[in-house]
Amino acid sequence: MDEDIRIGAFICDCGSNIAGIVNVPEVVEYARGLKDVVFADEGKWSCSVDYLATMKELIKEQGINRVVIASCTPRTHEPLFKRTIKEAGLNPYLLEFVSIREQSSWVHRDDPQKATEKAKDLVKMGVAKAALLEKGEEIRLPVNTDCLIIGGGMAGMNAALNIADQGFHAILVEKESRLGGLVKDIAAISYNNETVPADEIVNAKAALIDSHPNITVYTNAEIETVEGYIGNYKVTVKADGSREDLDVSTIIVATGMKEIEPVGQFEYGRDPRVITQLQFEGMLKKWNGECAKGNGKISNSKSQIKNNDVVIINCVNSKNESRGCCAIGCHISVKNALALKARNDGARVHILYRDLSMVREEGSSLEAAKKAGVRFIRFPDDRYPEMREEDGRLSVLVNDLLLGEELTIPADLIVLTTGFKGNDTVDDIKGLLKISANPDGFFQEAHIKLGPLDFPSDGISLCGCARSPKSLKEAMEEGTGAAMRASIPMKQGFLEAEGIVADIDLDLCTSCGLCEKNCPYGAIQWVDEKPQVIKALCKGCGLCAADCPKKAITIIHYSDEQILAQMEAALEERAEEKIIGFVCHWCALGGVDMAGVSRLQYPSNARLIRVMCSARVSIDFIERAFELGAAGVLVAGCEFPTCHYITGNYAAEERIKKARKRLARKGYDPNRLWNIWCSAADGPKFANTMRDMVKKLGL
Amino acid sequence: MSESILIIGGGIAGINAALNAADYGCKVYLIDDTASIGGMMARLDKTFPTNDCSICIESPLMYEVDNHTNIEILTNTEVRRVNAQNGTFTARLIKKAKYIDEQKCTGCGKCVEACPVSVPDELDGKIGGMRKLIYMPFPQAVPNVSVIDPRCRYGKMREQGACVGGCVVDCSQCRECPIALCVKACKEEGKDAVVLWQADRPMDIEVDGIIVATGIQSAEPATGLYGYNIYANVVTNTQFERLMNAGGPTAGEIIRPSDGKHAKKIAWIQCAGRGLAKGLPYCSKVCCMVATKQTIITKEHDATVEATVFYNDLKAYGKGFWDFYQKAKENGVTYLKARPYDVFEDPETRNLTVRYENMDTGEIEQQEVELLVLSTGLIPNENNKRLAKVLKIELDDLGFFKEKDPVLAPLETNVEGIYVCGGATGPIDISESVVQASAAAMKAVLH
């Protein structure tokens, strides 16, 4: 860097919140004496509109080109100060945020002198890092408006329509000859006691798709190859025997699910009187059709129904060691029992169940079924009903849990409500898109609670039964929701990433491939036998850099150099009293802040270094801290299973184990390396850890 | 296409709808009738089925909303009137006074320290949670500013020792207050952000679409139900959640309200109140997993705690839910298919004896526990009726917002341009709320 480093340090009083404990003028004076600092000032309220204006003037006036702000916490206030220095004409990445309220004045109230010492150290560390800061830039990757939707069931069709209605191009690829997925094979949909023939629903949607000018449909089609990333996918589709290459920007996965065939169970497959719910739907559908032909008179169709004793057995292949609740079976069994009763009032229908998993709106159909005379028998979890055959007649032996009796129910037809699994194409799609699925073939979303429609890689969304079994209503909602997720970058025209990204020095790189393998976001791609960071996809967690055997990867804004400089500054004096703590931005720092807000008091020995993820902390950092004489090192990350970067904390945990071994080899006591997994709500945990460390380390 | 939308309710559904619409390029007004966004999720300890820390995953989104250039957050704000015309809406909002200048307040908490009166907290009061008359809604609140209990101003808290209690002048009549300690503390900080004479402020906005995301609330059991409100150690599942939470009133210690001792035997009664005359006529679908989560976390706090769940029909319907239930059982939690019908208290130990019919054996049995948790289910937000009237949209017979056609046009209401998502549609979990929020945002921007 050619320009002179001119650091401005702005130390905040936060009224008396900081200044009441920490001797701020002393810290300001101290900052003035630090290398590269050309200006330091005390602000009563640094975040006030007045002071921000003053700050901007001072930056210009004093020719400041790096800013250190020492105040509250970056978790709430960093964006504000970033904006401010940007308005002063500086690159927003030339800011270092030092937390002297949450990490000092609020938590060391009883010892103003130590609080002041710690504040000085924290400012010194901030200045050391600031001197090495480089300009960052928000990286933009252009994104066009072509979206590929894989799967033409109800969720996929709904997604396609929403995409197309915005004027974007939706490309819908369906493996079967007709659109409609699972719903086209069933008789009717019911909700709140209202029943609609499924064909009506499918046909209405398919008609909208057919007539939409912005939708291209491929049927009898499969995806052969996918290459690239958001904004830049090259896809080959094979449809009706011919191949076509497509350029698309985003992808929505809507591949649906299928019923598990209960082969060998209850003589299914051998005895035609034992069928699945989906086959039962087929029968009902046929009857519907015949009923329609008979001028809509139900009496005409009644003659077709010979099955007077129907036994429905729920939870077949569900709720066992390998698979959970199928989510929709109870409702389907009740719906179909009602449909049968509507056709043949004299039919005796039994539903054998374990738990009736019917929610709010489904409760009314349960009541209707009971009223219609459908009988419900609850059997114990560990004693499934058994099938019997005598003189060619079937019967079902069931233990009625509520009566405490064994019952034998005659059966002309046995309907098995079986579980579901992902469609046959799941394995291929998984490989092509580099996404994962669970053992049942349901795709794994980015986050089960807050990222249900996303994959870790930007640009690919998920919806419908490809994620997990669900009702039509939910699948429709997910189709629309996934369309939204895919549309945001298409509408913006780009994907923007923060400036905190990985950068690979190809001169040092030996192409071992570890970084590509470890990246949870698919942000490292192989180009000409070398790894390349697709910066817009990189989230800056630093996992790759910490593990790179050649140290060829730099994380911009959290480089090795910068972190080591912070550490050296912290340990320059009285290292033997100090603990170096690496805290992740998302949870552990949240816990630190929570301890501050709660005014929990703990010893002042720690000097915290913020990293975006605990996975950024390399073994070298830890070792270096001990070389510099630190009393102890703490690595604090998110509590399992939470991690802002999916699994960074798991990687950190593995690395800490290795670090302990290396420390032992090098003659350091491995017990001086601590780690905690701390939630953002758990201030007490952080404070207790501080107390414990100080005690155990004998400080 | 909509250029601006109004989102009513700042819980996880409203937050997600806001971020989706704002990222899409829409101007978003996100309003909430409480003092902070965050909703129910901000108060939970963990989320099932992964036991993610709730505030850890929600607060980054709250800060993102706060810093989003397309989103304007209006807390303590209600919708008074809405007129629809040619596909757009004019809305009259009322920003109820927090008696705080939100521009000046930095959430430093000096006023809270200065306030002499503590009162039971709305959420945690029954399990010992207290707050001052001037307080932060919760530590991660967005916006991060104090709020004043309106009762303070009119001398209603005189007997409790409120510092303005002795004054005979209505606060709205003054422009300066020499008495209030919070005003003084704030001035000493050089801020002067406490404005006791602040008035409710009307505000008119024009938007192209509206999303109703007013959420859901936990049902309060009737007094006497399994001893609730009579026996100290009977709590609801929401109260228990706060007991587990490190940010809650007991800093995460699972202790009994009666004596502050750690509870070693805890039972959960599922479907508490369901089917009774005043109880819920429907399944709230999440309580089974909430109880499962609570047993697992309880065992994580202290593996020696004996945990029993009395349940009827187990709802483990979602992805990963069944495994979660298995995990609880592996950790030693007992699930009993049972119908509890009576609870009585030992006046000395304050322990509770639950009498129940064991459905597996048909026998009448009983069990003594130290703490009893009632899983009470979810009910419509109490403001739904008023809001439905203002928006001219319909409620269903249970009091949730009615979708025009739940299957073919989910999340749409009888008024074009008004959509609904999250708990406003009925009992729902977080991931389903997030899905609906994205979908409702898509529909609203396409309107």
mmCIF file of N, CA and C in Angstrom, chain A residues 14-17 44-45 75 79 109 162 166 191 319-320 324-325 327 355-360 378 381 401 443 445 447-450 467 472-474 476-478 480 484-485 488 491-492 594 599 639 641-642 679-680 682, chain B residues 20 23-24 46 48 50 52-53 56-57 59-60 63 67 106 108 110 113 139-140 189 191 246 283 285 312-317 319 322 337 359-360 396 398 403 406-407 425 429-432 435-436 438-439 442 446:
data_model
loop_
_atom_site.group_PDB
_atom_site.id
_atom_site.type_symbol
_atom_site.label_atom_id
_atom_site.label_comp_id
_atom_site.label_asym_id
_atom_site.label_seq_id
_atom_site.Cartn_x
_atom_site.Cartn_y
_atom_site.Cartn_z
ATOM 1 N N CYS A 14 -20.454 7.145 25.581
ATOM 2 C CA CYS A 14 -21.821 6.619 25.737
ATOM 3 C C CYS A 14 -22.432 7.253 26.988
ATOM 4 N N GLY A 15 -22.463 8.560 27.007
ATOM 5 C CA GLY A 15 -22.904 9.276 28.205
ATOM 6 C C GLY A 15 -21.983 8.884 29.345
ATOM 7 N N SER A 16 -22.566 8.295 30.382
ATOM 8 C CA SER A 16 -21.705 7.809 31.458
ATOM 9 C C SER A 16 -21.551 6.293 31.381
ATOM 10 N N ASN A 17 -22.163 5.690 30.358
ATOM 11 C CA ASN A 17 -22.110 4.226 30.268
ATOM 12 C C ASN A 17 -20.690 3.716 30.134
ATOM 13 N N LYS A 44 -19.202 12.315 23.199
ATOM 14 C CA LYS A 44 -20.121 12.002 24.287
ATOM 15 C C LYS A 44 -21.116 10.926 23.849
ATOM 16 N N TRP A 45 -21.660 11.106 22.684
ATOM 17 C CA TRP A 45 -22.549 10.110 22.093
ATOM 18 C C TRP A 45 -22.133 9.965 20.638
ATOM 19 N N ARG A 75 -22.366 -5.574 16.597
ATOM 20 C CA ARG A 75 -23.563 -6.310 16.191
ATOM 21 C C ARG A 75 -24.729 -5.360 15.932
ATOM 22 N N PRO A 79 -23.084 -1.178 11.092
ATOM 23 C CA PRO A 79 -23.627 -0.644 9.829
ATOM 24 C C PRO A 79 -23.725 0.882 9.827
ATOM 25 N N ARG A 109 -17.311 -3.073 36.195
ATOM 26 C CA ARG A 109 -17.704 -1.851 36.891
ATOM 27 C C ARG A 109 -16.956 -1.630 38.196
ATOM 28 N N ASN A 162 -45.685 -17.939 -10.935
ATOM 29 C CA ASN A 162 -45.277 -16.729 -10.224
ATOM 30 C C ASN A 162 -44.043 -16.085 -10.852
ATOM 31 N N GLN A 166 -44.056 -12.211 -13.463
ATOM 32 C CA GLN A 166 -43.222 -11.021 -13.290
ATOM 33 C C GLN A 166 -42.580 -10.599 -14.611
ATOM 34 N N TYR A 191 -60.595 -29.950 2.009
ATOM 35 C CA TYR A 191 -60.133 -28.980 2.990
ATOM 36 C C TYR A 191 -61.364 -28.430 3.677
ATOM 37 N N LYS A 319 -43.223 -43.973 11.284
ATOM 38 C CA LYS A 319 -43.022 -43.942 12.720
ATOM 39 C C LYS A 319 -42.357 -45.230 13.219
ATOM 40 N N ASN A 320 -41.264 -45.557 12.576
ATOM 41 C CA ASN A 320 -40.487 -46.706 13.029
ATOM 42 C C ASN A 320 -39.027 -46.275 13.183
ATOM 43 N N GLY A 324 -40.019 -41.268 10.039
ATOM 44 C CA GLY A 324 -40.950 -40.589 10.932
ATOM 45 C C GLY A 324 -42.376 -40.605 10.426
ATOM 46 N N CYS A 325 -43.164 -39.706 10.963
ATOM 47 C CA CYS A 325 -44.564 -39.545 10.601
ATOM 48 C C CYS A 325 -44.642 -39.069 9.154
ATOM 49 N N ALA A 327 -46.911 -37.323 7.895
ATOM 50 C CA ALA A 327 -47.486 -35.981 7.930
ATOM 51 C C ALA A 327 -48.887 -35.850 7.337
ATOM 52 N N ASP A 355 -51.583 -42.768 16.288
ATOM 53 C CA ASP A 355 -51.971 -41.451 16.807
ATOM 54 C C ASP A 355 -52.734 -40.806 15.677
ATOM 55 N N LEU A 356 -53.775 -40.076 15.982
ATOM 56 C CA LEU A 356 -54.430 -39.351 14.891
ATOM 57 C C LEU A 356 -53.783 -37.982 14.799
ATOM 58 N N SER A 357 -53.008 -37.817 13.762
ATOM 59 C CA SER A 357 -52.278 -36.569 13.606
ATOM 60 C C SER A 357 -53.076 -35.651 12.689
ATOM 61 N N MET A 358 -54.143 -35.103 13.243
ATOM 62 C CA MET A 358 -54.999 -34.216 12.450
ATOM 63 C C MET A 358 -54.935 -32.839 13.085
ATOM 64 N N VAL A 359 -54.666 -31.836 12.285
ATOM 65 C CA VAL A 359 -54.552 -30.507 12.859
ATOM 66 C C VAL A 359 -55.853 -29.739 12.698
ATOM 67 N N ARG A 360 -55.773 -28.466 12.999
ATOM 68 C CA ARG A 360 -56.962 -27.624 13.119
ATOM 69 C C ARG A 360 -58.065 -27.893 12.093
ATOM 70 N N ARG A 378 -57.701 -47.600 17.709
ATOM 71 C CA ARG A 378 -56.311 -47.251 17.988
ATOM 72 C C ARG A 378 -55.561 -48.505 18.409
ATOM 73 N N ASP A 381 -48.416 -48.893 19.644
ATOM 74 C CA ASP A 381 -47.273 -48.603 18.774
ATOM 75 C C ASP A 381 -46.487 -49.869 18.420
ATOM 76 N N LEU A 401 -56.587 -50.572 21.570
ATOM 77 C CA LEU A 401 -55.907 -50.034 22.753
ATOM 78 C C LEU A 401 -56.900 -49.479 23.765
ATOM 79 N N PHE A 443 -34.817 -33.478 0.059
ATOM 80 C CA PHE A 443 -33.675 -32.558 0.001
ATOM 81 C C PHE A 443 -33.497 -31.790 1.303
ATOM 82 N N GLU A 445 -32.720 -28.563 3.238
ATOM 83 C CA GLU A 445 -32.789 -27.118 3.093
ATOM 84 C C GLU A 445 -31.619 -26.439 3.811
ATOM 85 N N HIS A 447 -31.623 -24.075 6.120
ATOM 86 C CA HIS A 447 -31.854 -24.099 7.558
ATOM 87 C C HIS A 447 -33.289 -24.533 7.787
ATOM 88 N N ILE A 448 -33.450 -25.503 8.677
ATOM 89 C CA ILE A 448 -34.775 -26.120 8.807
ATOM 90 C C ILE A 448 -35.829 -25.121 9.278
ATOM 91 N N LYS A 449 -35.419 -24.101 10.034
ATOM 92 C CA LYS A 449 -36.399 -23.115 10.494
ATOM 93 C C LYS A 449 -36.422 -21.873 9.602
ATOM 94 N N LEU A 450 -35.258 -21.266 9.425
ATOM 95 C CA LEU A 450 -35.257 -19.948 8.783
ATOM 96 C C LEU A 450 -34.867 -19.959 7.310
ATOM 97 N N ARG A 467 -39.091 -31.463 -0.422
ATOM 98 C CA ARG A 467 -38.476 -31.113 0.856
ATOM 99 C C ARG A 467 -38.945 -32.070 1.949
ATOM 100 N N LEU A 472 -51.430 -30.285 -0.087
ATOM 101 C CA LEU A 472 -51.412 -29.481 -1.314
ATOM 102 C C LEU A 472 -51.316 -27.999 -0.987
ATOM 103 N N LYS A 473 -52.037 -27.572 0.039
ATOM 104 C CA LYS A 473 -52.006 -26.165 0.415
ATOM 105 C C LYS A 473 -50.570 -25.736 0.716
ATOM 106 N N GLU A 474 -49.889 -26.534 1.509
ATOM 107 C CA GLU A 474 -48.514 -26.174 1.870
ATOM 108 C C GLU A 474 -47.578 -26.215 0.671
ATOM 109 N N MET A 476 -48.394 -25.620 -2.394
ATOM 110 C CA MET A 476 -48.680 -24.430 -3.206
ATOM 111 C C MET A 476 -47.993 -23.203 -2.600
ATOM 112 N N GLU A 477 -48.077 -23.090 -1.286
ATOM 113 C CA GLU A 477 -47.423 -21.959 -0.620
ATOM 114 C C GLU A 477 -45.913 -21.998 -0.861
ATOM 115 N N GLU A 478 -45.358 -23.199 -0.771
ATOM 116 C CA GLU A 478 -43.912 -23.309 -0.963
ATOM 117 C C GLU A 478 -43.515 -22.973 -2.399
ATOM 118 N N THR A 480 -44.962 -20.810 -4.354
ATOM 119 C CA THR A 480 -44.978 -19.346 -4.444
ATOM 120 C C THR A 480 -43.784 -18.756 -3.684
ATOM 121 N N MET A 484 -40.432 -16.522 -4.960
ATOM 122 C CA MET A 484 -39.952 -15.269 -4.385
ATOM 123 C C MET A 484 -38.446 -15.331 -4.147
ATOM 124 N N ARG A 485 -38.008 -16.440 -3.553
ATOM 125 C CA ARG A 485 -36.581 -16.571 -3.249
ATOM 126 C C ARG A 485 -35.749 -16.481 -4.532
ATOM 127 N N ILE A 488 -35.753 -12.669 -6.234
ATOM 128 C CA ILE A 488 -35.066 -11.499 -5.671
ATOM 129 C C ILE A 488 -33.800 -11.146 -6.462
ATOM 130 N N LYS A 491 -34.766 -10.000 -9.994
ATOM 131 C CA LYS A 491 -35.345 -8.651 -10.041
ATOM 132 C C LYS A 491 -34.244 -7.595 -9.856
ATOM 133 N N GLN A 492 -33.341 -7.869 -8.907
ATOM 134 C CA GLN A 492 -32.252 -6.907 -8.679
ATOM 135 C C GLN A 492 -31.302 -6.858 -9.868
ATOM 136 N N MET A 594 -24.669 -9.961 25.593
ATOM 137 C CA MET A 594 -25.744 -10.242 26.548
ATOM 138 C C MET A 594 -25.209 -10.110 27.978
ATOM 139 N N ARG A 599 -25.165 -6.632 32.638
ATOM 140 C CA ARG A 599 -24.194 -6.117 33.617
ATOM 141 C C ARG A 599 -23.608 -7.222 34.478
ATOM 142 N N GLU A 639 -23.540 -22.207 19.638
ATOM 143 C CA GLU A 639 -23.957 -23.440 20.298
ATOM 144 C C GLU A 639 -24.473 -24.407 19.235
ATOM 145 N N PRO A 641 -26.818 -26.996 17.432
ATOM 146 C CA PRO A 641 -26.352 -27.164 16.064
ATOM 147 C C PRO A 641 -26.363 -25.857 15.272
ATOM 148 N N THR A 642 -26.603 -24.736 15.968
ATOM 149 C CA THR A 642 -26.668 -23.458 15.264
ATOM 150 C C THR A 642 -25.289 -23.083 14.730
ATOM 151 N N SER A 679 -24.607 -19.509 23.130
ATOM 152 C CA SER A 679 -25.674 -18.878 22.367
ATOM 153 C C SER A 679 -25.697 -17.376 22.638
ATOM 154 N N ALA A 680 -26.379 -16.662 21.762
ATOM 155 C CA ALA A 680 -26.450 -15.203 21.895
ATOM 156 C C ALA A 680 -27.296 -14.790 23.085
ATOM 157 N N ASP A 682 -26.918 -16.401 25.981
ATOM 158 C CA ASP A 682 -26.297 -16.958 27.170
ATOM 159 C C ASP A 682 -25.155 -16.114 27.720
ATOM 160 N N ASN B 20 -38.026 -10.152 2.361
ATOM 161 C CA ASN B 20 -38.231 -10.599 0.984
ATOM 162 C C ASN B 20 -38.718 -9.460 0.090
ATOM 163 N N ASP B 23 -35.937 -6.718 -0.223
ATOM 164 C CA ASP B 23 -34.848 -7.140 -1.114
ATOM 165 C C ASP B 23 -35.310 -7.113 -2.568
ATOM 166 N N TYR B 24 -36.592 -7.370 -2.758
ATOM 167 C CA TYR B 24 -37.151 -7.365 -4.110
ATOM 168 C C TYR B 24 -37.191 -5.946 -4.668
ATOM 169 N N LYS B 46 -35.304 -22.156 22.694
ATOM 170 C CA LYS B 46 -34.764 -22.948 21.597
ATOM 171 C C LYS B 46 -35.873 -23.215 20.579
ATOM 172 N N PHE B 48 -37.476 -26.240 17.939
ATOM 173 C CA PHE B 48 -37.426 -27.648 17.561
ATOM 174 C C PHE B 48 -37.347 -27.743 16.051
ATOM 175 N N THR B 50 -34.188 -28.882 16.097
ATOM 176 C CA THR B 50 -32.721 -28.873 16.116
ATOM 177 C C THR B 50 -32.173 -28.258 17.396
ATOM 178 N N ASP B 52 -31.882 -25.155 17.938
ATOM 179 C CA ASP B 52 -31.188 -23.902 17.658
ATOM 180 C C ASP B 52 -31.634 -22.882 18.686
ATOM 181 N N CYS B 53 -30.703 -22.064 19.131
ATOM 182 C CA CYS B 53 -31.045 -20.972 20.045
ATOM 183 C C CYS B 53 -31.868 -19.953 19.264
ATOM 184 N N CYS B 56 -30.579 -16.323 18.773
ATOM 185 C CA CYS B 56 -29.333 -16.327 17.982
ATOM 186 C C CYS B 56 -29.632 -16.301 16.493
ATOM 187 N N ILE B 57 -30.697 -17.014 16.106
ATOM 188 C CA ILE B 57 -30.980 -17.055 14.672
ATOM 189 C C ILE B 57 -31.945 -15.947 14.257
ATOM 190 N N SER B 59 -32.122 -12.721 15.844
ATOM 191 C CA SER B 59 -31.638 -11.334 15.972
ATOM 192 C C SER B 59 -30.851 -10.835 14.751
ATOM 193 N N PRO B 60 -30.055 -11.687 14.068
ATOM 194 C CA PRO B 60 -29.416 -11.142 12.850
ATOM 195 C C PRO B 60 -30.447 -10.631 11.831
ATOM 196 N N TYR B 63 -31.695 -7.214 13.060
ATOM 197 C CA TYR B 63 -30.751 -6.135 12.739
ATOM 198 C C TYR B 63 -30.766 -5.833 11.236
ATOM 199 N N ASN B 67 -31.505 -2.212 9.485
ATOM 200 C CA ASN B 67 -30.542 -1.500 8.634
ATOM 201 C C ASN B 67 -30.938 -1.472 7.163
ATOM 202 N N THR B 106 -30.537 5.950 23.013
ATOM 203 C CA THR B 106 -29.554 4.989 22.515
ATOM 204 C C THR B 106 -29.672 3.653 23.218
ATOM 205 N N CYS B 108 -29.218 3.063 26.354
ATOM 206 C CA CYS B 108 -28.095 2.874 27.279
ATOM 207 C C CYS B 108 -28.549 2.320 28.619
ATOM 208 N N LYS B 110 -29.653 3.938 31.350
ATOM 209 C CA LYS B 110 -29.467 4.741 32.567
ATOM 210 C C LYS B 110 -30.815 5.082 33.209
ATOM 211 N N GLU B 113 -32.061 2.139 35.221
ATOM 212 C CA GLU B 113 -31.384 2.053 36.515
ATOM 213 C C GLU B 113 -31.968 3.059 37.507
ATOM 214 N N PRO B 139 -33.493 -7.589 25.837
ATOM 215 C CA PRO B 139 -32.136 -7.092 25.564
ATOM 216 C C PRO B 139 -31.808 -6.858 24.096
ATOM 217 N N GLN B 140 -32.358 -7.682 23.187
ATOM 218 C CA GLN B 140 -32.001 -7.533 21.766
ATOM 219 C C GLN B 140 -33.041 -6.701 21.011
ATOM 220 N N GLU B 189 -27.110 12.242 31.237
ATOM 221 C CA GLU B 189 -26.347 11.583 30.176
ATOM 222 C C GLU B 189 -26.189 12.507 28.971
ATOM 223 N N LYS B 191 -28.722 13.476 27.054
ATOM 224 C CA LYS B 191 -29.557 13.056 25.932
ATOM 225 C C LYS B 191 -30.937 13.713 25.892
ATOM 226 N N ALA B 246 -31.758 -18.640 29.163
ATOM 227 C CA ALA B 246 -30.688 -17.928 29.876
ATOM 228 C C ALA B 246 -30.997 -16.435 29.939
ATOM 229 N N CYS B 283 -56.616 -28.967 17.481
ATOM 230 C CA CYS B 283 -55.230 -29.294 17.805
ATOM 231 C C CYS B 283 -54.327 -28.142 17.351
ATOM 232 N N LYS B 285 -51.127 -28.262 17.062
ATOM 233 C CA LYS B 285 -50.104 -28.999 16.312
ATOM 234 C C LYS B 285 -48.634 -28.819 16.725
ATOM 235 N N ASN B 312 -51.844 -37.500 24.346
ATOM 236 C CA ASN B 312 -53.008 -38.164 23.791
ATOM 237 C C ASN B 312 -52.672 -38.678 22.404
ATOM 238 N N ASP B 313 -52.691 -37.817 21.397
ATOM 239 C CA ASP B 313 -52.218 -38.187 20.066
ATOM 240 C C ASP B 313 -50.935 -37.420 19.817
ATOM 241 N N LEU B 314 -49.873 -38.138 19.533
ATOM 242 C CA LEU B 314 -48.595 -37.455 19.342
ATOM 243 C C LEU B 314 -48.530 -36.838 17.944
ATOM 244 N N LYS B 315 -48.212 -35.553 17.900
ATOM 245 C CA LYS B 315 -48.042 -34.896 16.609
ATOM 246 C C LYS B 315 -46.550 -34.705 16.369
ATOM 247 N N ALA B 316 -46.027 -35.573 15.522
ATOM 248 C CA ALA B 316 -44.614 -35.442 15.150
ATOM 249 C C ALA B 316 -44.573 -35.370 13.635
ATOM 250 N N TYR B 317 -45.318 -34.394 13.074
ATOM 251 C CA TYR B 317 -45.643 -34.407 11.647
ATOM 252 C C TYR B 317 -44.560 -33.847 10.740
ATOM 253 N N LYS B 319 -40.621 -32.389 9.330
ATOM 254 C CA LYS B 319 -39.315 -32.961 9.026
ATOM 255 C C LYS B 319 -38.438 -32.997 10.276
ATOM 256 N N TRP B 322 -39.956 -36.675 14.218
ATOM 257 C CA TRP B 322 -39.988 -38.024 14.788
ATOM 258 C C TRP B 322 -38.646 -38.362 15.438
ATOM 259 N N LYS B 337 -49.151 -42.462 27.294
ATOM 260 C CA LYS B 337 -50.454 -42.232 26.676
ATOM 261 C C LYS B 337 -51.451 -42.215 27.815
ATOM 262 N N MET B 359 -53.699 -45.092 29.268
ATOM 263 C CA MET B 359 -54.468 -45.652 28.160
ATOM 264 C C MET B 359 -53.900 -46.980 27.685
ATOM 265 N N ASP B 360 -52.642 -47.232 27.961
ATOM 266 C CA ASP B 360 -52.067 -48.518 27.562
ATOM 267 C C ASP B 360 -52.607 -49.637 28.434
ATOM 268 N N ASP B 396 -62.240 -16.702 10.378
ATOM 269 C CA ASP B 396 -62.972 -17.965 10.352
ATOM 270 C C ASP B 396 -63.670 -18.168 11.701
ATOM 271 N N LEU B 398 -63.011 -19.796 14.148
ATOM 272 C CA LEU B 398 -62.146 -19.892 15.323
ATOM 273 C C LEU B 398 -61.496 -18.554 15.673
ATOM 274 N N GLU B 403 -58.733 -17.490 4.716
ATOM 275 C CA GLU B 403 -58.198 -17.436 3.367
ATOM 276 C C GLU B 403 -59.350 -17.645 2.388
ATOM 277 N N PRO B 406 -58.309 -21.703 0.561
ATOM 278 C CA PRO B 406 -57.064 -22.172 1.177
ATOM 279 C C PRO B 406 -56.237 -23.075 0.272
ATOM 280 N N VAL B 407 -56.886 -23.818 -0.618
ATOM 281 C CA VAL B 407 -56.116 -24.745 -1.439
ATOM 282 C C VAL B 407 -55.661 -24.094 -2.739
ATOM 283 N N THR B 425 -52.858 -17.115 10.325
ATOM 284 C CA THR B 425 -53.691 -18.091 9.613
ATOM 285 C C THR B 425 -54.095 -19.257 10.506
ATOM 286 N N ASP B 429 -45.801 -23.553 12.874
ATOM 287 C CA ASP B 429 -44.455 -23.465 13.444
ATOM 288 C C ASP B 429 -43.630 -22.418 12.696
ATOM 289 N N ILE B 430 -42.394 -22.239 13.135
ATOM 290 C CA ILE B 430 -41.591 -21.148 12.579
ATOM 291 C C ILE B 430 -41.296 -21.357 11.098
ATOM 292 N N SER B 431 -40.910 -22.596 10.722
ATOM 293 C CA SER B 431 -40.526 -22.786 9.323
ATOM 294 C C SER B 431 -41.731 -22.589 8.400
ATOM 295 N N GLU B 432 -42.889 -23.045 8.850
ATOM 296 C CA GLU B 432 -44.087 -22.843 8.021
ATOM 297 C C GLU B 432 -44.414 -21.347 7.908
ATOM 298 N N VAL B 435 -42.067 -19.897 5.312
ATOM 299 C CA VAL B 435 -42.528 -20.251 3.963
ATOM 300 C C VAL B 435 -43.675 -19.326 3.553
ATOM 301 N N GLN B 436 -44.664 -19.224 4.435
ATOM 302 C CA GLN B 436 -45.825 -18.389 4.106
ATOM 303 C C GLN B 436 -45.438 -16.926 3.917
ATOM 304 N N SER B 438 -42.603 -15.741 2.717
ATOM 305 C CA SER B 438 -42.041 -15.562 1.369
ATOM 306 C C SER B 438 -43.155 -15.572 0.331
ATOM 307 N N ALA B 439 -44.107 -16.501 0.523
ATOM 308 C CA ALA B 439 -45.196 -16.616 -0.448
ATOM 309 C C ALA B 439 -46.087 -15.376 -0.419
ATOM 310 N N MET B 442 -44.396 -12.591 -2.136
ATOM 311 C CA MET B 442 -44.470 -12.746 -3.598
ATOM 312 C C MET B 442 -45.815 -12.247 -4.108
ATOM 313 N N LEU B 446 -46.541 -8.897 -6.432
ATOM 314 C CA LEU B 446 -47.148 -9.114 -7.747
ATOM 315 C C LEU B 446 -48.487 -8.405 -7.896
#
